[in-house]
Amino acid sequence: MSLSVDWIRHRFGKLASREASETNSETTPLLRSTAQKRNWIYPYNKHIVFPNNGLFIQDFKKFTSNYPGNKIRTTKYTLLSFLPKNLLEQFYRLANLYFLFLVILNWFPQMEVFHREITMLPLVIVLTVIAVKDGLEDCRRYSFDRKVNNARTRAFDWKHKDYVERCWKDVRVGDFVKVVCNEIIPADILLLHTSDVNGVCHIETANLDGETNLKQRRVVRGFLSPDSPFVPEHFNSTIVCEKPNNDLNRFKGYMENPDKKKIGFDRKSLLLRGCTVRNTEEAAGIVVYAGHESKAMLNNSGPRYKRSKLERRMNIDVFFCVGLLIIMCLIGALGHVIWLGSFPDWPPFEVPDENGKFTSPALAGFYMFFTMIILLQVLIPISLYVSIELVKVGQVFFLSSDIDFYDEEMDKLLQCRALNITEDLGQIQYIFSDKTGTLTENKMVFRRCTIGGTEFSHQENALRLAAHGDVDSDEEEAVGPQRGHRSRLQFNSKNKSTRAFRRCHSAKAYYYGGYGRKKSEARRDSEVAFSSPLETDVTPDKKLMKIAREAANQMEMWCEVRYSSDSASYVDFFLALAICNTVVVSTATEPRHRVTGPSLLKPSIKSLEKLHSFLQKLKPGRISQVLSSIQSNSDQTGGTNQISPSPSGTSVGEENVAGECSSSVSGGFKDSGVSSKASTDSGDYAEGVKVGDEICYEAESPDEAALVHAAKAYNFTLMSRTPDHVTVRLPQGVLLTFEVLHTLSFDSTRKRMSVLVRHPITREIIVYTKGADSAIMDLLENPSQENRKENKITKNASKTLKHLNWYAKDGLRTLCIAKKVLSEKSYEQWSNIRLEAEAAIENRDELLMETALNLETNLTLLGATGIEDRLQEGVPDTIEALREAGIQIWVLTGDKQETAVNIAYSCKLLDQRDTVFTINTDSKETCESILDYTIEEVKRYAAVKNTRTKLFKVPVDVGTVYPLEGAGPTFGLVIDGNTLSLVFEGNLKMKFLELAKHCRSVLCCRSTPLQKSTVVKLVRDKLKVMTLSIGDGANDVNMIQAADVGIGISGQEGMQAVMASDFAISHFKHLKKLLLVHGHWCYTRLSNMIIYFFYKNVAYVNLLFWYQFFCGFSGASMIDYWLMIFFNLFFTSLPPIIFGIMDKDISAETLLGLPELYKSGQNSEGYKWSTFWIAMLDAFYQSLICFFVPYLTYQGSDIDIFSFGTPINTLALFTILLHLAIEIKTWTVVHWVTMIGSVIFYFIVAIVFSATCISCNHPSNPYWIMEREMADPVFYLVCIITPVLALLPRYLIRVIQGTFVLCPLLKARQLDKLDKEQRDEEISEWRERTRSREATVPLSNLSPPTSPTSPGNSGHPLGRTLTFEAPLNVDLGNDGTTPPGRSMLNGTEIEHSDTLHIQSAVTENIYTSIPVSSADRTGDGGKKAEDDSDAFCAGHQRSFSIMTI
């Protein structure tokens, strides 16, 4: 991207004169004086913005002159710079420099071979073709830039004292800009005013990151004035912010008022260029970044360019060709010297110089060396680089046009963002995948919850999912979740009965030149994010619905008497689900219009009077009765603590719970009219949801949407949200409007979010918090053992933790819900500190984090939720196929270990037959000991293949270590983020890799984005393998960029991953065809084409080289120079390009049916050392045949030199094209046309050239030579015999290979010749034979370990029990028992919290020499643990724990 004139002025222009006028402004003398002093105190590492409103006119001009304007230019060239800049870029290529060097050499008379113009022709043609291509691309960029720059917006003109229309390119930093609804923001603007009474502006960032959900931006603190319009003339502050950067999530600065007071702001007040204003009639602000300094432009890096593995290898072979050229030139120079020395005197044809002196043989040999370089220049294929670019463009076209990659729901095909690594798709050895949104749909479905230690299984919701057609054939989900291995529920997206919501807009949109229109219009008709029926239609649990309804009816009593019962926690739980989020409320008819006020359902005056009368009559005696009633209700619901799944025949239709709740609004809370405040407070809001309108929620994440819809299912409906208030409708229809005091957003460090609200009835300040269980459980209040209530809290937390483990093992995503009540004094103290942190300039983020951590302590646990993230369609089949293809698959996820392991089994990442090692530890020494022990055990049983070869008798690794399927037990590894940190910090990387490369699958849980990228780099750099990373979210960007190939999934989490990727797909299942089919084709086509190019050039150049032995190594050529130049540029250039784009060695059906065929690309069988050198030897052989057969035929005749060279040139064309015909596997019309067309074009050019060119190449005369040759029968005989003799060895080798089927690829090609039914049958038999070989586990050939055995081993189905001996020394106490909490592993003292858990389903019994104390078999109080007998856990014991440290 080139820089604009404004940018050049900014970087290289001199600052305006510092001598400001001493005449101060008459209107604002004090402000003018202050601004002059600021020039000395503002650091130049900050970005300073003065407003363009007439008050700071001198400062505005001085500083703005250093900033770029808003005009953008993404073009590379201008009319003046195109030619020199394009040539400079092209000569960065060494091949072009090489040919430029040859052109210069040919201008010296002593070394001239061709006419100077002829030598320049190949280089000129190549440079011209690339220049035309670059010019056309730049013209398209120019057209786009012109539309954007001429778009219209409204900027403030202080002379006219009003907003006037301007082009985008005329906007400057410091201008005040007003935007309206649906308008695209022209620059990065600091928000100072909106039409919203709460100072909120909603934007859609789809043009930046693809996310369609609305994001809130707030007016800078202190500028909210809903009652008065914003007047830019009165703005007298100076803005100081950070320098322009490309981080979309970072922005901070402050405003300095004339009184030196500073007001801080952050990214929540920044409107980014390219975003679209939604749900806001108008907004105004001041431009802080413009043009190329805006964050959108700084992130506009364009397509990614990488060097593929094949290209790197090709460059090495180019150097071999250079070496071969030097050797041939040295032979020619030495031969010329020897030939000159054979004359007794000077040769008769030698001409002396003007001084009568002859050139010495040594100097003549020196000149001849460079002459030979010019003559044999074609040995370095200049056209190869251009051909590779054209081939890759064609491959990308076919990739992007494959209808199998089309996603109808998103209306997207495969996107190729890196244009030059298509062949790398066929060589992938390791895949690193995210879990959420990549393997799963990222469509969160509320499944279960636990409140106050009571678990609610939501069996009706499971049946609701079955009604969608998403449950497997088994009935486990209808009965209740169990721990048995089963297939995950698959969401069927074919149900399209629900009509998509349409986005409407209320304000007139200012459109301009079409910029952004296409994407914006396409998104208006799309469905609102996270709003599919699968996610929104939650069927409530009948028992929980009844409890929640009764609890809501009694809520007023609890609030008045300040009594907190078990039932109160249910109300708090659902209020937390509805409140603790950032969900935007709109309506189904207008989903883009946020509801800022509550529903127009207001309690009647009569209801309010009844409530007042009720409270007056409520005496202390009556209160005690209320309390006893509450207690009795609590006791009645206490029996649901244990989970008792209903039989499979349970029907949902027994009771319409939702209807019952809807019809029961006449009692309790509604009759009492408890939320008069909700109705009165909402008077200042905009119009809310009208009666009968359907609520529509737009969330930033699917988790938030799932929880809000779950609360709505229990009639705790989120009705409206503003920055300061949130309204919830209770089951009785009454509205509660909470005052929002603070919102602590979610971040990856805290792993939670909190919202501080003031209760509308009790006026208490409540903190609602939701987050990961690992983050919440450690923040709970720590009660004493004496208080019964606090003991109950402890028991509640224990039960909730138990339920969380069940949820995780069932593959559910878990979230904990907690609350905290603050006193007014505590809140005031914390709020003051928070405000100071928000206003801080330095270390602002750290201070905000510290205040959040100080608040989120001593929480009271309310409950937890289990949300199912369902597997995408085709994920298990895809993983199974990729594994059969020899690809190692690692999953790097931030989810809980239990959740990730369950998903791994469901998607076939882990198999029932695998032995799984689970390593969790907090000690470096323990981690090292566990790794050492595990590696030792794995090496004992794993059959490892280490592929090695020898180059010049030196062993060289050409592959990696892979576990052999069927050669022994297969292993899996599960490791958590803490252990990964120890591995990276403790120099245990190589031991970790040593263990991981023997494992069939690796699962890294609780991983941070940095850990993900570190793991990818470690495997890529240390194992020297081809890696691919695939993800869908912003947390996967580092991992995607670290791999050789990055795949982004355009899913539910926006487009950050897509923007950072090389290829973008819609679903994980597309990876199967992308790699196994297109990857194989791209690699095979390009490798064969490159090998063919090297062969073609070497074979043709050797014809000239052999002729030197018969012309005294004089550098003469027997082929006309024009025909020789055209040979590579035109006659033989198009067929190999078509070959590289369209050839199919094996059909797509066969490649998908036999994934192991992919291994040929992993092993670089298409392009390796042997392939290259065999092609070189073949080229030498064919050149010998093509030269000496005509030589022997015409020996003794009187033909001239061109009459001898023309048949050689012709039969060389036939031989080279027929060689390509042997290599083509799939013939199409295009192949036939290019092959036959090349021959016809050659004869046409040769005949016309011979007939018209009399002295084109003086002093030689090619006139009528081709015509005479075509009239001679010997010419045709030579053109037939010579190609046959030249190609006979290659053809015979191909025949032998096809007869004896020496490799799987050849066998697969034979299968393609069969009809479909027979081919499918053969493929099935092939796969069965492969699986039968893998299923034969030769355990008898393995040396058995020396660990203790048991008599039960003889009963094992395999006749042998696989036993592990753990080298664990356990220190015993005086009583002979294991000391509590401590053990010794290989001499290292470790804690019992560190675990190495080995799972195996191969054997029934696994024994170890580790003594197990009685405490390990029992739970609290010495009682036997009951986890395994729980109905929820039944069937999930896939393995046995043999070591617990």
Tab-separated table of C-alpha atoms in Angstrom, residues 249-456:
chain	number	residue	atom	x	y	z
A	249	ASN	CA	-9.446	-3.168	21.032
A	250	ARG	CA	-7.059	-0.560	22.415
A	251	PHE	CA	-7.576	3.167	22.627
A	252	LYS	CA	-7.065	5.523	25.516
A	253	GLY	CA	-6.431	9.184	26.116
A	254	TYR	CA	-7.786	12.224	27.877
A	255	MET	CA	-9.272	15.641	27.297
A	256	GLU	CA	-7.585	18.621	28.879
A	257	ASN	CA	-9.878	21.475	29.742
A	258	PRO	CA	-8.719	25.090	30.064
A	259	ASP	CA	-8.694	24.647	33.841
A	260	LYS	CA	-6.141	21.801	33.432
A	261	LYS	CA	-8.716	19.219	34.433
A	262	LYS	CA	-8.320	15.944	32.556
A	263	ILE	CA	-11.153	13.653	31.510
A	264	GLY	CA	-10.137	10.151	30.504
A	265	PHE	CA	-11.732	8.021	27.776
A	266	ASP	CA	-11.187	4.627	26.206
A	267	ARG	CA	-12.231	2.557	23.184
A	268	LYS	CA	-15.851	2.538	24.320
A	269	SER	CA	-16.051	6.154	23.129
A	270	LEU	CA	-14.387	5.591	19.743
A	271	LEU	CA	-16.366	5.172	16.512
A	272	LEU	CA	-14.169	3.347	14.026
A	273	ARG	CA	-13.983	4.145	10.348
A	274	GLY	CA	-15.938	1.669	8.259
A	275	CYS	CA	-18.472	0.793	10.967
A	276	THR	CA	-22.161	1.452	10.420
A	277	VAL	CA	-24.309	3.472	12.786
A	278	ARG	CA	-27.367	1.517	13.891
A	279	ASN	CA	-30.236	2.224	16.216
A	280	THR	CA	-29.190	5.860	16.688
A	281	GLU	CA	-30.796	8.745	14.867
A	282	GLU	CA	-27.633	10.815	14.874
A	283	ALA	CA	-24.244	11.013	16.540
A	284	ALA	CA	-21.479	13.607	16.512
A	285	GLY	CA	-17.853	13.662	17.494
A	286	ILE	CA	-14.394	14.893	16.682
A	287	VAL	CA	-12.033	13.156	14.276
A	288	VAL	CA	-8.927	11.803	16.035
A	289	TYR	CA	-7.494	9.547	13.312
A	290	ALA	CA	-8.051	10.017	9.596
A	291	GLY	CA	-7.094	8.306	6.382
A	292	HIS	CA	-4.210	5.890	6.583
A	293	GLU	CA	-3.847	6.470	10.313
A	294	SER	CA	-7.322	5.139	11.061
A	295	LYS	CA	-7.426	1.724	12.674
A	296	ALA	CA	-9.345	0.227	9.779
A	297	MET	CA	-6.691	1.236	7.268
A	298	LEU	CA	-3.841	0.143	9.523
A	299	ASN	CA	-5.484	-3.293	9.632
A	300	ASN	CA	-5.943	-3.414	5.872
A	301	SER	CA	-2.943	-5.564	5.042
A	302	GLY	CA	-4.493	-7.173	1.952
A	303	PRO	CA	-3.809	-10.741	0.819
A	304	ARG	CA	-1.171	-12.727	2.667
A	305	TYR	CA	1.938	-13.815	0.804
A	306	LYS	CA	3.944	-16.778	2.014
A	307	ARG	CA	6.605	-18.969	0.515
A	308	SER	CA	5.431	-22.525	0.153
A	309	LYS	CA	7.539	-25.550	0.976
A	310	LEU	CA	7.581	-26.559	-2.675
A	311	GLU	CA	8.798	-23.121	-3.725
A	312	ARG	CA	11.600	-23.222	-1.185
A	313	ARG	CA	12.644	-26.608	-2.528
A	314	MET	CA	12.412	-25.353	-6.099
A	315	ASN	CA	14.763	-22.479	-5.337
A	316	ILE	CA	17.357	-25.001	-4.185
A	317	ASP	CA	17.004	-26.883	-7.487
A	318	VAL	CA	17.392	-23.611	-9.369
A	319	PHE	CA	20.780	-23.261	-7.718
A	320	PHE	CA	21.596	-26.803	-8.870
A	321	CYS	CA	20.711	-25.710	-12.388
A	322	VAL	CA	22.991	-22.711	-11.971
A	323	GLY	CA	25.745	-25.055	-10.910
A	324	LEU	CA	25.033	-27.284	-13.917
A	325	LEU	CA	25.135	-24.245	-16.187
A	326	ILE	CA	28.500	-23.164	-14.798
A	327	ILE	CA	29.913	-26.656	-15.363
A	328	MET	CA	28.668	-26.709	-18.950
A	329	CYS	CA	30.063	-23.211	-19.559
A	330	LEU	CA	33.428	-24.215	-18.099
A	331	ILE	CA	33.473	-27.239	-20.393
A	332	GLY	CA	32.692	-24.997	-23.326
A	333	ALA	CA	35.381	-22.468	-22.372
A	334	LEU	CA	37.986	-25.178	-21.806
A	335	GLY	CA	36.999	-26.923	-25.049
A	336	HIS	CA	37.343	-23.654	-26.946
A	337	VAL	CA	40.844	-23.121	-25.558
A	338	ILE	CA	41.866	-26.668	-26.480
A	339	TRP	CA	40.391	-26.316	-29.937
A	340	LEU	CA	42.247	-23.041	-30.572
A	341	GLY	CA	45.419	-24.682	-29.347
A	342	SER	CA	45.067	-27.472	-31.925
A	343	PHE	CA	45.899	-25.056	-34.763
A	344	PRO	CA	49.611	-24.711	-35.501
A	345	ASP	CA	49.065	-21.067	-36.229
A	346	TRP	CA	46.172	-18.684	-35.734
A	347	PRO	CA	42.918	-20.042	-37.141
A	348	PRO	CA	42.197	-18.730	-40.613
A	349	PHE	CA	38.784	-17.373	-39.566
A	350	GLU	CA	40.257	-15.402	-36.656
A	351	VAL	CA	40.206	-11.652	-37.350
A	352	PRO	CA	42.855	-9.464	-35.634
A	353	ASP	CA	41.997	-6.175	-33.967
A	354	GLU	CA	42.902	-2.747	-35.312
A	355	ASN	CA	46.432	-3.166	-33.962
A	356	GLY	CA	46.913	-6.460	-35.804
A	357	LYS	CA	46.936	-8.494	-32.604
A	358	PHE	CA	45.053	-11.729	-32.077
A	359	THR	CA	43.146	-12.663	-28.944
A	360	SER	CA	45.066	-15.104	-26.808
A	361	PRO	CA	43.441	-18.574	-26.266
A	362	ALA	CA	43.133	-17.936	-22.523
A	363	LEU	CA	41.299	-14.648	-23.024
A	364	ALA	CA	39.206	-16.212	-25.783
A	365	GLY	CA	38.285	-18.990	-23.349
A	366	PHE	CA	37.301	-16.374	-20.770
A	367	TYR	CA	35.063	-14.644	-23.314
A	368	MET	CA	33.682	-18.010	-24.382
A	369	PHE	CA	32.608	-18.748	-20.796
A	370	PHE	CA	30.226	-15.788	-20.834
A	371	THR	CA	29.238	-16.513	-24.418
A	372	MET	CA	28.159	-19.980	-23.341
A	373	ILE	CA	26.149	-18.478	-20.473
A	374	ILE	CA	24.245	-16.389	-23.010
A	375	LEU	CA	23.785	-19.354	-25.332
A	376	LEU	CA	22.607	-21.756	-22.602
A	377	GLN	CA	20.604	-19.185	-20.643
A	378	VAL	CA	17.371	-21.128	-21.103
A	379	LEU	CA	18.694	-23.679	-18.616
A	380	ILE	CA	17.468	-21.260	-15.924
A	381	PRO	CA	13.702	-21.226	-16.570
A	382	ILE	CA	12.656	-17.580	-16.579
A	383	SER	CA	9.162	-18.544	-17.691
A	384	LEU	CA	8.805	-20.983	-14.794
A	385	TYR	CA	8.040	-18.236	-12.258
A	386	VAL	CA	5.403	-16.668	-14.457
A	387	SER	CA	3.893	-20.078	-15.168
A	388	ILE	CA	3.735	-20.898	-11.444
A	389	GLU	CA	1.856	-17.667	-10.763
A	390	LEU	CA	-0.637	-18.425	-13.518
A	391	VAL	CA	-1.085	-22.000	-12.319
A	392	LYS	CA	-1.746	-20.887	-8.749
A	393	VAL	CA	-4.295	-18.338	-9.938
A	394	GLY	CA	-6.062	-21.126	-11.791
A	395	GLN	CA	-5.926	-23.424	-8.780
A	396	VAL	CA	-7.377	-20.701	-6.569
A	397	PHE	CA	-10.166	-20.193	-9.085
A	398	PHE	CA	-11.169	-23.853	-8.954
A	399	LEU	CA	-10.863	-23.889	-5.168
A	400	SER	CA	-13.146	-20.891	-4.847
A	401	SER	CA	-15.628	-22.316	-7.350
A	402	ASP	CA	-16.104	-25.723	-5.735
A	403	ILE	CA	-19.802	-25.950	-4.964
A	404	ASP	CA	-19.138	-28.451	-2.169
A	405	PHE	CA	-17.669	-25.620	-0.104
A	406	TYR	CA	-20.786	-23.485	-0.480
A	407	ASP	CA	-22.686	-22.693	2.690
A	408	GLU	CA	-26.262	-21.793	1.891
A	409	GLU	CA	-27.004	-20.343	5.317
A	410	MET	CA	-24.108	-17.875	5.182
A	411	ASP	CA	-24.077	-17.579	1.378
A	412	LYS	CA	-20.335	-18.103	1.245
A	413	LEU	CA	-17.839	-20.172	-0.689
A	414	LEU	CA	-14.260	-20.914	0.168
A	415	GLN	CA	-12.123	-17.792	0.327
A	416	CYS	CA	-8.451	-17.887	-0.617
A	417	ARG	CA	-6.522	-15.050	0.979
A	418	ALA	CA	-2.992	-16.393	0.379
A	419	LEU	CA	-2.446	-16.869	-3.326
A	420	ASN	CA	0.818	-18.766	-3.331
A	421	ILE	CA	0.608	-21.669	-0.880
A	422	THR	CA	-2.106	-23.815	-2.447
A	423	GLU	CA	0.292	-26.746	-2.796
A	424	ASP	CA	1.007	-26.694	0.940
A	425	LEU	CA	-2.517	-28.011	1.445
A	426	GLY	CA	-1.291	-31.352	0.123
A	427	GLN	CA	1.619	-31.729	2.545
A	428	ILE	CA	0.069	-31.098	5.974
A	429	GLN	CA	1.371	-33.353	8.752
A	430	TYR	CA	-0.025	-31.703	11.885
A	431	ILE	CA	-3.379	-29.994	12.398
A	432	PHE	CA	-3.992	-27.732	15.397
A	433	SER	CA	-7.653	-27.047	15.960
A	434	ASP	CA	-9.715	-24.973	18.300
A	435	LYS	CA	-12.771	-26.664	19.809
A	436	THR	CA	-15.534	-24.122	20.337
A	437	GLY	CA	-16.927	-22.945	17.017
A	438	THR	CA	-14.479	-25.095	15.082
A	439	LEU	CA	-15.352	-28.647	16.039
A	440	THR	CA	-18.612	-27.491	17.557
A	441	GLU	CA	-21.329	-25.263	16.108
A	442	ASN	CA	-20.905	-22.485	18.680
A	443	LYS	CA	-24.698	-22.541	18.897
A	444	MET	CA	-25.187	-22.702	22.618
A	445	VAL	CA	-28.185	-24.683	23.812
A	446	PHE	CA	-29.247	-24.395	27.433
A	447	ARG	CA	-29.370	-27.943	28.790
A	448	ARG	CA	-29.243	-28.112	32.596
A	449	CYS	CA	-28.716	-26.014	35.680
A	450	THR	CA	-28.084	-26.375	39.386
A	451	ILE	CA	-29.412	-23.856	41.923
A	452	GLY	CA	-28.584	-23.913	45.590
A	453	GLY	CA	-27.129	-27.402	45.318
A	454	THR	CA	-30.239	-28.781	43.599
A	455	GLU	CA	-29.777	-30.133	40.102
A	456	PHE	CA	-32.508	-29.829	37.458
